């Protein structure tokens, strides 16, 4: 396995859910690449498909009603979708770990926090119970939890401390890839900053590649090397953070940045984007953003723009950006 090979490569991924109200197209033709040691921000509105994409990587799509109907997910050069359930269980937790949004629902209320960390260590490593507990306590110390708190139960911790426990569990087996799904949503601003700083320090400590799922562009600017903008199950724009923040090309990306308050200007109303994200059971033909886009024309409503590389590493799925900047079309 070469160091130049991406750690994660998703090709044309499609995830659908069969529900009473119809077929939900949660992820549609997703293409994404994550390099070793890279931190990528996956940004988009609620319902964009970010969490579904993460669960697909983890092979945790509930079936029924969900199903991966198309595509490939290559991790460390091997297609996860082609592996057996036993092989997938070995990858989860050991090689790929995930931090979920709500730490209270992610923890077992009847087990002490040290035992919950020791449990995953015993599952993936050949160690004695004593060694597993010792490593669990070391992990808790690493995330800033005092040794005397190790035998405590989840309800005895604050929200921020519970999130630290979740981070300790996720990193206990030193995974190559960490997926953090809105890890600070339920926390107040001060605790958010502490948790994000902790994640940044531990990423450097363990040299872990990270996908950070969020809608907070400020967090992305601070922590991420690259950014992928997701909408209606698709990636609309991807670039390194500096390029994307300095030169956003897709109208949706521009709308997201324009909606951020500018503290240097005296304005009475925030900029907004008209309309709403499309119903995933009834996606529009052509470009999924066309119904909300002020630049859309007939071509946008009939044809689906592929990703074009406008400059090295900067990909955009937009006919207008393609025509304005040129670039080679992919898919």
PDB file of C-alpha atoms in Angstrom:
ATOM      1  CA  UNK A   1       0.000   0.000   0.000  1.00  0.00           C
ATOM      2  CA  UNK A   2       1.576   3.285  -1.101  1.00  0.00           C
ATOM      3  CA  UNK A   3       1.459   6.469   0.930  1.00  0.00           C
ATOM      4  CA  UNK A   4       0.281   8.350  -2.180  1.00  0.00           C
ATOM      5  CA  UNK A   5      -2.893   6.251  -2.377  1.00  0.00           C
ATOM      6  CA  UNK A   6      -5.937   7.934  -0.773  1.00  0.00           C
ATOM      7  CA  UNK A   7      -7.028   6.492   2.556  1.00  0.00           C
ATOM      8  CA  UNK A   8     -10.698   6.732   1.542  1.00  0.00           C
ATOM      9  CA  UNK A   9     -12.225   6.920  -1.926  1.00  0.00           C
ATOM     10  CA  UNK A  10     -15.989   6.911  -2.520  1.00  0.00           C
ATOM     11  CA  UNK A  11     -17.139   6.332  -6.079  1.00  0.00           C
ATOM     12  CA  UNK A  12     -20.667   7.022  -7.340  1.00  0.00           C
ATOM     13  CA  UNK A  13     -22.302   6.087  -4.007  1.00  0.00           C
ATOM     14  CA  UNK A  14     -26.091   5.865  -3.904  1.00  0.00           C
ATOM     15  CA  UNK A  15     -28.089   5.211  -0.719  1.00  0.00           C
ATOM     16  CA  UNK A  16     -31.865   4.874  -0.740  1.00  0.00           C
ATOM     17  CA  UNK A  17     -34.564   4.248   1.868  1.00  0.00           C
ATOM     18  CA  UNK A  18     -37.887   2.558   1.142  1.00  0.00           C
ATOM     19  CA  UNK A  19     -40.513   4.314   3.300  1.00  0.00           C
ATOM     20  CA  UNK A  20     -44.302   4.538   3.482  1.00  0.00           C
ATOM     21  CA  UNK A  21     -44.157   7.952   1.797  1.00  0.00           C
ATOM     22  CA  UNK A  22     -41.970   6.819  -1.086  1.00  0.00           C
ATOM     23  CA  UNK A  23     -38.385   6.125  -2.108  1.00  0.00           C
ATOM     24  CA  UNK A  24     -36.001   8.470  -0.283  1.00  0.00           C
ATOM     25  CA  UNK A  25     -32.867   9.211  -2.310  1.00  0.00           C
ATOM     26  CA  UNK A  26     -30.597  10.178   0.581  1.00  0.00           C
ATOM     27  CA  UNK A  27     -27.254  10.002  -1.241  1.00  0.00           C
ATOM     28  CA  UNK A  28     -27.055  10.342  -5.039  1.00  0.00           C
ATOM     29  CA  UNK A  29     -23.844   9.722  -6.967  1.00  0.00           C
ATOM     30  CA  UNK A  30     -21.476  10.756  -4.165  1.00  0.00           C
ATOM     31  CA  UNK A  31     -17.781  10.975  -5.101  1.00  0.00           C
ATOM     32  CA  UNK A  32     -15.233  11.834  -2.433  1.00  0.00           C
ATOM     33  CA  UNK A  33     -11.525  11.317  -1.746  1.00  0.00           C
ATOM     34  CA  UNK A  34      -9.730  11.671   1.593  1.00  0.00           C
ATOM     35  CA  UNK A  35      -5.940  11.638   1.805  1.00  0.00           C
ATOM     36  CA  UNK A  36      -3.941  10.185   4.692  1.00  0.00           C
ATOM     37  CA  UNK A  37      -3.633  12.638   7.582  1.00  0.00           C
ATOM     38  CA  UNK A  38      -6.212  14.992   6.039  1.00  0.00           C
ATOM     39  CA  UNK A  39      -9.069  16.636   7.936  1.00  0.00           C
ATOM     40  CA  UNK A  40     -12.059  17.231   5.669  1.00  0.00           C
ATOM     41  CA  UNK A  41     -15.101  19.289   6.557  1.00  0.00           C
ATOM     42  CA  UNK A  42     -18.362  17.895   5.148  1.00  0.00           C
ATOM     43  CA  UNK A  43     -20.734  20.876   5.144  1.00  0.00           C
ATOM     44  CA  UNK A  44     -24.409  21.212   4.281  1.00  0.00           C
ATOM     45  CA  UNK A  45     -27.908  21.932   5.529  1.00  0.00           C
ATOM     46  CA  UNK A  46     -29.917  19.476   7.605  1.00  0.00           C
ATOM     47  CA  UNK A  47     -31.077  16.657   5.335  1.00  0.00           C
ATOM     48  CA  UNK A  48     -28.228  17.051   2.843  1.00  0.00           C
ATOM     49  CA  UNK A  49     -27.180  13.417   3.358  1.00  0.00           C
ATOM     50  CA  UNK A  50     -24.030  14.009   5.422  1.00  0.00           C
ATOM     51  CA  UNK A  51     -24.832  11.555   8.207  1.00  0.00           C
ATOM     52  CA  UNK A  52     -26.152   8.953   5.758  1.00  0.00           C
ATOM     53  CA  UNK A  53     -22.857   9.127   3.859  1.00  0.00           C
ATOM     54  CA  UNK A  54     -20.971   8.637   7.132  1.00  0.00           C
ATOM     55  CA  UNK A  55     -23.114   5.645   8.106  1.00  0.00           C
ATOM     56  CA  UNK A  56     -22.495   4.163   4.666  1.00  0.00           C
ATOM     57  CA  UNK A  57     -18.735   4.417   5.238  1.00  0.00           C
ATOM     58  CA  UNK A  58     -19.215   2.709   8.620  1.00  0.00           C
ATOM     59  CA  UNK A  59     -21.522   0.100   7.025  1.00  0.00           C
ATOM     60  CA  UNK A  60     -24.246   0.983   9.529  1.00  0.00           C
ATOM     61  CA  UNK A  61     -27.133   1.703   7.149  1.00  0.00           C
ATOM     62  CA  UNK A  62     -30.196   0.038   8.706  1.00  0.00           C
ATOM     63  CA  UNK A  63     -31.586  -2.518   6.246  1.00  0.00           C
ATOM     64  CA  UNK A  64     -34.506  -2.392   5.925  1.00  0.00           C
ATOM     65  CA  UNK A  65     -35.426   0.339   5.112  1.00  0.00           C
ATOM     66  CA  UNK A  66     -32.039   1.580   3.855  1.00  0.00           C
ATOM     67  CA  UNK A  67     -29.796   0.106   1.196  1.00  0.00           C
ATOM     68  CA  UNK A  68     -26.616   0.993  -0.664  1.00  0.00           C
ATOM     69  CA  UNK A  69     -27.862   0.510  -4.213  1.00  0.00           C
ATOM     70  CA  UNK A  70     -24.774   1.570  -6.181  1.00  0.00           C
ATOM     71  CA  UNK A  71     -21.144   2.566  -5.843  1.00  0.00           C
ATOM     72  CA  UNK A  72     -17.902   1.583  -4.171  1.00  0.00           C
ATOM     73  CA  UNK A  73     -16.185   2.612  -0.942  1.00  0.00           C
ATOM     74  CA  UNK A  74     -12.447   1.986  -1.006  1.00  0.00           C
ATOM     75  CA  UNK A  75     -10.682   2.145   2.355  1.00  0.00           C
ATOM     76  CA  UNK A  76      -6.925   1.641   2.375  1.00  0.00           C
ATOM     77  CA  UNK A  77      -7.189   0.332  -1.181  1.00  0.00           C
ATOM     78  CA  UNK A  78      -9.904  -2.272  -0.514  1.00  0.00           C
ATOM     79  CA  UNK A  79     -13.634  -2.085  -1.308  1.00  0.00           C
ATOM     80  CA  UNK A  80     -15.491  -2.262   2.026  1.00  0.00           C
ATOM     81  CA  UNK A  81     -18.765  -3.160   0.300  1.00  0.00           C
ATOM     82  CA  UNK A  82     -17.221  -6.379  -1.022  1.00  0.00           C
ATOM     83  CA  UNK A  83     -16.190  -7.604   2.435  1.00  0.00           C
ATOM     84  CA  UNK A  84     -18.017 -10.073   4.681  1.00  0.00           C
ATOM     85  CA  UNK A  85     -19.913  -8.934   7.785  1.00  0.00           C
ATOM     86  CA  UNK A  86     -17.166 -10.336  10.006  1.00  0.00           C
ATOM     87  CA  UNK A  87     -14.532  -8.349   8.113  1.00  0.00           C
ATOM     88  CA  UNK A  88     -16.658  -5.200   8.359  1.00  0.00           C
ATOM     89  CA  UNK A  89     -16.970  -5.642  12.143  1.00  0.00           C
ATOM     90  CA  UNK A  90     -13.190  -5.844  12.370  1.00  0.00           C
ATOM     91  CA  UNK A  91     -12.859  -2.555  10.459  1.00  0.00           C
ATOM     92  CA  UNK A  92     -15.463  -0.692  12.571  1.00  0.00           C
ATOM     93  CA  UNK A  93     -13.901   0.623  15.756  1.00  0.00           C
ATOM     94  CA  UNK A  94     -10.443  -0.699  14.910  1.00  0.00           C
ATOM     95  CA  UNK A  95      -9.721   1.091  11.606  1.00  0.00           C
ATOM     96  CA  UNK A  96     -12.695   3.447  11.235  1.00  0.00           C
ATOM     97  CA  UNK A  97     -14.384   5.039  14.253  1.00  0.00           C
ATOM     98  CA  UNK A  98     -17.273   7.468  14.566  1.00  0.00           C
ATOM     99  CA  UNK A  99     -18.284  10.135  17.070  1.00  0.00           C
ATOM    100  CA  UNK A 100     -22.056  10.583  17.057  1.00  0.00           C
ATOM    101  CA  UNK A 101     -24.047  13.761  17.723  1.00  0.00           C
ATOM    102  CA  UNK A 102     -25.585  12.965  21.126  1.00  0.00           C
ATOM    103  CA  UNK A 103     -23.120  11.459  23.606  1.00  0.00           C
ATOM    104  CA  UNK A 104     -25.841  10.392  26.067  1.00  0.00           C
ATOM    105  CA  UNK A 105     -27.540   8.102  23.556  1.00  0.00           C
ATOM    106  CA  UNK A 106     -24.163   6.720  22.435  1.00  0.00           C
ATOM    107  CA  UNK A 107     -23.133   5.535  25.904  1.00  0.00           C
ATOM    108  CA  UNK A 108     -24.431   2.531  27.858  1.00  0.00           C
ATOM    109  CA  UNK A 109     -26.081   3.887  31.039  1.00  0.00           C
ATOM    110  CA  UNK A 110     -25.433   0.723  33.086  1.00  0.00           C
ATOM    111  CA  UNK A 111     -21.682   0.424  32.448  1.00  0.00           C
ATOM    112  CA  UNK A 112     -18.940   2.617  33.891  1.00  0.00           C
ATOM    113  CA  UNK A 113     -17.093   4.745  31.347  1.00  0.00           C
ATOM    114  CA  UNK A 114     -13.829   2.851  31.876  1.00  0.00           C
ATOM    115  CA  UNK A 115     -15.583  -0.460  31.231  1.00  0.00           C
ATOM    116  CA  UNK A 116     -17.128   0.854  28.000  1.00  0.00           C
ATOM    117  CA  UNK A 117     -13.695   1.838  26.683  1.00  0.00           C
ATOM    118  CA  UNK A 118     -12.150  -1.448  27.873  1.00  0.00           C
ATOM    119  CA  UNK A 119     -14.899  -3.338  26.062  1.00  0.00           C
ATOM    120  CA  UNK A 120     -13.912  -2.035  22.626  1.00  0.00           C
ATOM    121  CA  UNK A 121     -10.209  -2.578  23.398  1.00  0.00           C
ATOM    122  CA  UNK A 122     -10.865  -6.238  24.274  1.00  0.00           C
ATOM    123  CA  UNK A 123     -12.955  -6.609  21.115  1.00  0.00           C
ATOM    124  CA  UNK A 124     -10.197  -5.482  18.747  1.00  0.00           C
ATOM    125  CA  UNK A 125      -6.965  -6.234  20.601  1.00  0.00           C
ATOM    126  CA  UNK A 126      -5.657  -9.399  22.220  1.00  0.00           C
ATOM    127  CA  UNK A 127      -5.174  -8.117  25.766  1.00  0.00           C
ATOM    128  CA  UNK A 128      -6.113  -9.224  29.266  1.00  0.00           C
ATOM    129  CA  UNK A 129      -8.977  -7.568  31.158  1.00  0.00           C
ATOM    130  CA  UNK A 130      -6.420  -5.837  33.384  1.00  0.00           C
ATOM    131  CA  UNK A 131      -4.483  -4.416  30.415  1.00  0.00           C
ATOM    132  CA  UNK A 132      -7.710  -3.302  28.745  1.00  0.00           C
ATOM    133  CA  UNK A 133      -8.773  -1.395  31.864  1.00  0.00           C
ATOM    134  CA  UNK A 134      -5.324   0.167  32.200  1.00  0.00           C
ATOM    135  CA  UNK A 135      -5.459   1.390  28.594  1.00  0.00           C
ATOM    136  CA  UNK A 136      -9.039   2.637  29.118  1.00  0.00           C
ATOM    137  CA  UNK A 137      -7.945   4.729  32.099  1.00  0.00           C
ATOM    138  CA  UNK A 138      -4.980   6.046  30.114  1.00  0.00           C
ATOM    139  CA  UNK A 139      -7.355   7.103  27.313  1.00  0.00           C
ATOM    140  CA  UNK A 140      -9.633   8.887  29.782  1.00  0.00           C
ATOM    141  CA  UNK A 141      -6.601  10.718  31.194  1.00  0.00           C
ATOM    142  CA  UNK A 142      -5.595  11.656  27.647  1.00  0.00           C
ATOM    143  CA  UNK A 143      -8.968  13.351  27.039  1.00  0.00           C
ATOM    144  CA  UNK A 144      -8.790  15.245  30.337  1.00  0.00           C
ATOM    145  CA  UNK A 145     -10.822  13.048  32.704  1.00  0.00           C
ATOM    146  CA  UNK A 146      -9.243  12.495  36.137  1.00  0.00           C
ATOM    147  CA  UNK A 147      -8.391   8.896  37.163  1.00  0.00           C
ATOM    148  CA  UNK A 148     -10.832   8.917  40.082  1.00  0.00           C
ATOM    149  CA  UNK A 149     -13.713   9.534  37.639  1.00  0.00           C
ATOM    150  CA  UNK A 150     -12.976   6.375  35.612  1.00  0.00           C
ATOM    151  CA  UNK A 151     -15.449   4.123  37.527  1.00  0.00           C
ATOM    152  CA  UNK A 152     -18.266   6.689  37.174  1.00  0.00           C
ATOM    153  CA  UNK A 153     -21.324   6.217  34.970  1.00  0.00           C
ATOM    154  CA  UNK A 154     -22.419   8.420  32.032  1.00  0.00           C
ATOM    155  CA  UNK A 155     -25.178  10.195  33.975  1.00  0.00           C
ATOM    156  CA  UNK A 156     -22.566  11.457  36.446  1.00  0.00           C
ATOM    157  CA  UNK A 157     -20.827  13.514  33.747  1.00  0.00           C
ATOM    158  CA  UNK A 158     -21.718  16.794  32.068  1.00  0.00           C
ATOM    159  CA  UNK A 159     -22.424  16.935  28.330  1.00  0.00           C
ATOM    160  CA  UNK A 160     -18.906  18.111  27.525  1.00  0.00           C
ATOM    161  CA  UNK A 161     -17.305  15.398  29.645  1.00  0.00           C
ATOM    162  CA  UNK A 162     -19.511  12.721  28.085  1.00  0.00           C
ATOM    163  CA  UNK A 163     -18.340  13.874  24.668  1.00  0.00           C
ATOM    164  CA  UNK A 164     -14.762  13.460  25.905  1.00  0.00           C
ATOM    165  CA  UNK A 165     -15.609   9.869  26.861  1.00  0.00           C
ATOM    166  CA  UNK A 166     -17.006   9.271  23.350  1.00  0.00           C
ATOM    167  CA  UNK A 167     -13.780  10.634  21.847  1.00  0.00           C
ATOM    168  CA  UNK A 168     -11.754   8.316  24.109  1.00  0.00           C
ATOM    169  CA  UNK A 169     -13.831   5.330  22.940  1.00  0.00           C
ATOM    170  CA  UNK A 170     -13.439   6.315  19.280  1.00  0.00           C
ATOM    171  CA  UNK A 171      -9.652   6.671  19.544  1.00  0.00           C
ATOM    172  CA  UNK A 172      -9.026   3.730  21.899  1.00  0.00           C
ATOM    173  CA  UNK A 173      -7.810   1.442  19.107  1.00  0.00           C
ATOM    174  CA  UNK A 174      -5.961   4.187  17.202  1.00  0.00           C
ATOM    175  CA  UNK A 175      -8.161   4.143  14.061  1.00  0.00           C
ATOM    176  CA  UNK A 176      -6.866   5.377  10.723  1.00  0.00           C
ATOM    177  CA  UNK A 177     -10.091   7.292  10.049  1.00  0.00           C
ATOM    178  CA  UNK A 178     -12.271   9.204  12.511  1.00  0.00           C
ATOM    179  CA  UNK A 179     -15.722  10.435  11.465  1.00  0.00           C
ATOM    180  CA  UNK A 180     -17.118  13.149  13.755  1.00  0.00           C
ATOM    181  CA  UNK A 181     -20.826  13.822  13.165  1.00  0.00           C
ATOM    182  CA  UNK A 182     -21.711  17.251  14.594  1.00  0.00           C
ATOM    183  CA  UNK A 183     -19.622  16.464  17.703  1.00  0.00           C
ATOM    184  CA  UNK A 184     -20.443  19.744  19.471  1.00  0.00           C
ATOM    185  CA  UNK A 185     -24.118  20.277  18.530  1.00  0.00           C
ATOM    186  CA  UNK A 186     -25.528  19.735  22.034  1.00  0.00           C
ATOM    187  CA  UNK A 187     -22.822  21.722  23.837  1.00  0.00           C
ATOM    188  CA  UNK A 188     -22.597  25.385  24.805  1.00  0.00           C
ATOM    189  CA  UNK A 189     -20.107  27.615  22.991  1.00  0.00           C
ATOM    190  CA  UNK A 190     -17.336  27.461  25.612  1.00  0.00           C
ATOM    191  CA  UNK A 191     -17.448  23.669  25.864  1.00  0.00           C
ATOM    192  CA  UNK A 192     -17.624  23.419  22.060  1.00  0.00           C
ATOM    193  CA  UNK A 193     -14.288  25.213  21.797  1.00  0.00           C
ATOM    194  CA  UNK A 194     -12.702  22.903  24.377  1.00  0.00           C
ATOM    195  CA  UNK A 195     -13.926  19.729  22.644  1.00  0.00           C
ATOM    196  CA  UNK A 196     -12.804  20.931  19.203  1.00  0.00           C
ATOM    197  CA  UNK A 197      -9.375  21.878  20.533  1.00  0.00           C
ATOM    198  CA  UNK A 198      -9.120  18.439  22.149  1.00  0.00           C
ATOM    199  CA  UNK A 199     -10.028  16.747  18.857  1.00  0.00           C
ATOM    200  CA  UNK A 200      -7.397  18.792  17.038  1.00  0.00           C
ATOM    201  CA  UNK A 201      -4.700  17.857  19.553  1.00  0.00           C
ATOM    202  CA  UNK A 202      -5.603  14.162  19.511  1.00  0.00           C
ATOM    203  CA  UNK A 203      -5.664  14.102  15.707  1.00  0.00           C
ATOM    204  CA  UNK A 204      -2.064  15.300  15.692  1.00  0.00           C
ATOM    205  CA  UNK A 205      -1.165  12.869  18.491  1.00  0.00           C
ATOM    206  CA  UNK A 206      -2.594   9.813  16.701  1.00  0.00           C
ATOM    207  CA  UNK A 207      -2.065  11.075  13.096  1.00  0.00           C
ATOM    208  CA  UNK A 208      -5.677  10.177  12.300  1.00  0.00           C
ATOM    209  CA  UNK A 209      -7.484  11.223   9.122  1.00  0.00           C
ATOM    210  CA  UNK A 210     -10.773  12.938   9.971  1.00  0.00           C
ATOM    211  CA  UNK A 211     -14.116  13.717   8.364  1.00  0.00           C
ATOM    212  CA  UNK A 212     -15.831  16.471  10.337  1.00  0.00           C
ATOM    213  CA  UNK A 213     -19.554  16.712   9.588  1.00  0.00           C
ATOM    214  CA  UNK A 214     -20.921  20.132  10.473  1.00  0.00           C
ATOM    215  CA  UNK A 215     -22.912  23.144   9.327  1.00  0.00           C
ATOM    216  CA  UNK A 216     -20.612  25.565  11.159  1.00  0.00           C
ATOM    217  CA  UNK A 217     -18.314  27.217   8.617  1.00  0.00           C
ATOM    218  CA  UNK A 218     -16.292  28.835  11.413  1.00  0.00           C
ATOM    219  CA  UNK A 219     -15.361  25.425  12.828  1.00  0.00           C
ATOM    220  CA  UNK A 220     -14.399  24.208   9.355  1.00  0.00           C
ATOM    221  CA  UNK A 221     -12.146  27.228   8.764  1.00  0.00           C
ATOM    222  CA  UNK A 222     -10.335  26.570  12.038  1.00  0.00           C
ATOM    223  CA  UNK A 223      -9.853  22.805  11.873  1.00  0.00           C
ATOM    224  CA  UNK A 224     -10.113  21.501   8.304  1.00  0.00           C
ATOM    225  CA  UNK A 225      -7.584  21.126   5.512  1.00  0.00           C
ATOM    226  CA  UNK A 226     -10.255  20.670   2.839  1.00  0.00           C
ATOM    227  CA  UNK A 227     -14.003  21.267   2.516  1.00  0.00           C
ATOM    228  CA  UNK A 228     -16.744  19.413   0.630  1.00  0.00           C
ATOM    229  CA  UNK A 229     -20.098  21.177   0.231  1.00  0.00           C
ATOM    230  CA  UNK A 230     -23.004  18.715   0.171  1.00  0.00           C
ATOM    231  CA  UNK A 231     -26.560  19.329  -1.023  1.00  0.00           C
ATOM    232  CA  UNK A 232     -29.422  16.904  -1.733  1.00  0.00           C
ATOM    233  CA  UNK A 233     -27.116  13.900  -1.448  1.00  0.00           C
ATOM    234  CA  UNK A 234     -24.416  15.243  -3.799  1.00  0.00           C
ATOM    235  CA  UNK A 235     -21.107  17.062  -3.496  1.00  0.00           C
ATOM    236  CA  UNK A 236     -21.450  20.443  -5.234  1.00  0.00           C
ATOM    237  CA  UNK A 237     -17.985  21.836  -4.538  1.00  0.00           C
ATOM    238  CA  UNK A 238     -14.729  20.587  -3.032  1.00  0.00           C
ATOM    239  CA  UNK A 239     -11.397  22.306  -2.497  1.00  0.00           C
ATOM    240  CA  UNK A 240      -8.781  23.000   0.134  1.00  0.00           C
ATOM    241  CA  UNK A 241     -10.142  25.298   2.824  1.00  0.00           C
ATOM    242  CA  UNK A 242      -8.139  28.369   1.786  1.00  0.00           C
ATOM    243  CA  UNK A 243      -9.268  28.112  -1.843  1.00  0.00           C
ATOM    244  CA  UNK A 244     -12.913  27.468  -1.035  1.00  0.00           C
ATOM    245  CA  UNK A 245     -13.165  30.316   1.469  1.00  0.00           C
ATOM    246  CA  UNK A 246     -11.289  32.705  -0.800  1.00  0.00           C
ATOM    247  CA  UNK A 247     -12.925  31.774  -4.106  1.00  0.00           C
ATOM    248  CA  UNK A 248     -16.233  29.879  -3.785  1.00  0.00           C
ATOM    249  CA  UNK A 249     -17.583  29.063  -7.238  1.00  0.00           C
ATOM    250  CA  UNK A 250     -20.874  27.209  -6.811  1.00  0.00           C
ATOM    251  CA  UNK A 251     -23.944  29.457  -6.226  1.00  0.00           C
ATOM    252  CA  UNK A 252     -24.922  27.330  -3.219  1.00  0.00           C
ATOM    253  CA  UNK A 253     -21.479  27.724  -1.622  1.00  0.00           C
ATOM    254  CA  UNK A 254     -21.610  31.452  -2.290  1.00  0.00           C
ATOM    255  CA  UNK A 255     -25.051  31.587  -0.679  1.00  0.00           C
ATOM    256  CA  UNK A 256     -23.762  29.833   2.444  1.00  0.00           C
ATOM    257  CA  UNK A 257     -20.926  32.332   2.828  1.00  0.00           C
ATOM    258  CA  UNK A 258     -23.181  35.312   2.109  1.00  0.00           C
ATOM    259  CA  UNK A 259     -25.545  34.229   4.886  1.00  0.00           C
ATOM    260  CA  UNK A 260     -22.818  34.609   7.520  1.00  0.00           C
ATOM    261  CA  UNK A 261     -23.206  37.893   9.455  1.00  0.00           C
ATOM    262  CA  UNK A 262     -20.490  40.477   8.760  1.00  0.00           C
ATOM    263  CA  UNK A 263     -19.664  42.223  12.009  1.00  0.00           C
ATOM    264  CA  UNK A 264     -17.985  45.094  10.146  1.00  0.00           C
ATOM    265  CA  UNK A 265     -21.211  46.110   8.380  1.00  0.00           C
ATOM    266  CA  UNK A 266     -24.351  47.710   9.792  1.00  0.00           C
ATOM    267  CA  UNK A 267     -27.186  45.683   8.248  1.00  0.00           C
ATOM    268  CA  UNK A 268     -30.750  45.068   9.391  1.00  0.00           C
ATOM    269  CA  UNK A 269     -31.366  41.725   7.662  1.00  0.00           C
ATOM    270  CA  UNK A 270     -29.192  38.719   6.933  1.00  0.00           C
ATOM    271  CA  UNK A 271     -28.768  37.484   3.367  1.00  0.00           C
ATOM    272  CA  UNK A 272     -30.796  34.355   2.683  1.00  0.00           C
ATOM    273  CA  UNK A 273     -31.227  31.844  -0.113  1.00  0.00           C
ATOM    274  CA  UNK A 274     -34.770  31.581  -1.506  1.00  0.00           C
ATOM    275  CA  UNK A 275     -36.652  28.304  -1.315  1.00  0.00           C
ATOM    276  CA  UNK A 276     -35.951  25.080   0.529  1.00  0.00           C
ATOM    277  CA  UNK A 277     -33.866  21.942  -0.054  1.00  0.00           C
ATOM    278  CA  UNK A 278     -35.679  19.494  -2.347  1.00  0.00           C
ATOM    279  CA  UNK A 279     -37.806  16.632  -1.081  1.00  0.00           C
ATOM    280  CA  UNK A 280     -35.529  13.548  -1.230  1.00  0.00           C
ATOM    281  CA  UNK A 281     -38.513  11.506  -2.424  1.00  0.00           C
ATOM    282  CA  UNK A 282     -38.976  13.865  -5.383  1.00  0.00           C
ATOM    283  CA  UNK A 283     -35.621  15.275  -6.496  1.00  0.00           C
ATOM    284  CA  UNK A 284     -35.771  17.756  -9.396  1.00  0.00           C
ATOM    285  CA  UNK A 285     -34.395  16.782 -12.824  1.00  0.00           C
ATOM    286  CA  UNK A 286     -31.061  18.284 -13.786  1.00  0.00           C
ATOM    287  CA  UNK A 287     -29.085  20.200 -11.187  1.00  0.00           C
ATOM    288  CA  UNK A 288     -30.524  19.610  -7.712  1.00  0.00           C
ATOM    289  CA  UNK A 289     -29.926  23.274  -6.774  1.00  0.00           C
ATOM    290  CA  UNK A 290     -31.517  24.737  -9.919  1.00  0.00           C
ATOM    291  CA  UNK A 291     -34.948  25.524  -8.344  1.00  0.00           C
ATOM    292  CA  UNK A 292     -33.220  27.845  -5.822  1.00  0.00           C
ATOM    293  CA  UNK A 293     -30.485  29.238  -8.054  1.00  0.00           C
ATOM    294  CA  UNK A 294     -30.760  32.787  -9.431  1.00  0.00           C
ATOM    295  CA  UNK A 295     -28.361  31.880 -12.264  1.00  0.00           C
ATOM    296  CA  UNK A 296     -30.249  28.760 -13.453  1.00  0.00           C
ATOM    297  CA  UNK A 297     -31.367  28.418 -17.067  1.00  0.00           C
ATOM    298  CA  UNK A 298     -33.013  25.687 -19.135  1.00  0.00           C
ATOM    299  CA  UNK A 299     -29.840  23.592 -19.297  1.00  0.00           C
ATOM    300  CA  UNK A 300     -29.641  23.519 -15.487  1.00  0.00           C
ATOM    301  CA  UNK A 301     -33.166  22.113 -15.229  1.00  0.00           C
ATOM    302  CA  UNK A 302     -32.572  19.279 -17.672  1.00  0.00           C
ATOM    303  CA  UNK A 303     -28.925  18.208 -17.443  1.00  0.00           C
ATOM    304  CA  UNK A 304     -26.962  17.188 -14.367  1.00  0.00           C
ATOM    305  CA  UNK A 305     -23.571  18.982 -14.226  1.00  0.00           C
ATOM    306  CA  UNK A 306     -20.639  16.714 -13.527  1.00  0.00           C
ATOM    307  CA  UNK A 307     -17.737  17.765 -11.332  1.00  0.00           C
ATOM    308  CA  UNK A 308     -15.162  19.888 -13.161  1.00  0.00           C
ATOM    309  CA  UNK A 309     -11.673  20.674 -11.913  1.00  0.00           C
ATOM    310  CA  UNK A 310     -11.460  24.456 -12.352  1.00  0.00           C
ATOM    311  CA  UNK A 311      -7.977  24.622 -10.877  1.00  0.00           C
ATOM    312  CA  UNK A 312      -5.806  21.935  -9.251  1.00  0.00           C
ATOM    313  CA  UNK A 313      -7.827  20.378  -6.433  1.00  0.00           C
ATOM    314  CA  UNK A 314     -10.855  22.683  -6.849  1.00  0.00           C
ATOM    315  CA  UNK A 315     -13.899  20.772  -8.125  1.00  0.00           C
ATOM    316  CA  UNK A 316     -17.314  22.299  -8.860  1.00  0.00           C
ATOM    317  CA  UNK A 317     -20.579  20.807 -10.164  1.00  0.00           C
ATOM    318  CA  UNK A 318     -22.095  23.840 -11.929  1.00  0.00           C
ATOM    319  CA  UNK A 319     -22.636  24.631 -15.622  1.00  0.00           C
ATOM    320  CA  UNK A 320     -22.063  28.360 -15.032  1.00  0.00           C
ATOM    321  CA  UNK A 321     -18.770  27.788 -13.201  1.00  0.00           C
ATOM    322  CA  UNK A 322     -17.656  25.377 -15.933  1.00  0.00           C
ATOM    323  CA  UNK A 323     -18.347  27.917 -18.684  1.00  0.00           C
ATOM    324  CA  UNK A 324     -16.764  30.779 -16.796  1.00  0.00           C
ATOM    325  CA  UNK A 325     -13.618  28.972 -15.650  1.00  0.00           C
ATOM    326  CA  UNK A 326     -13.208  26.035 -18.019  1.00  0.00           C
ATOM    327  CA  UNK A 327     -11.960  22.807 -16.553  1.00  0.00           C
ATOM    328  CA  UNK A 328     -12.177  19.099 -17.237  1.00  0.00           C
ATOM    329  CA  UNK A 329     -15.512  17.408 -16.488  1.00  0.00           C
ATOM    330  CA  UNK A 330     -15.583  14.217 -14.392  1.00  0.00           C
ATOM    331  CA  UNK A 331     -18.790  12.171 -14.474  1.00  0.00           C
TER     332      UNK A 331
END
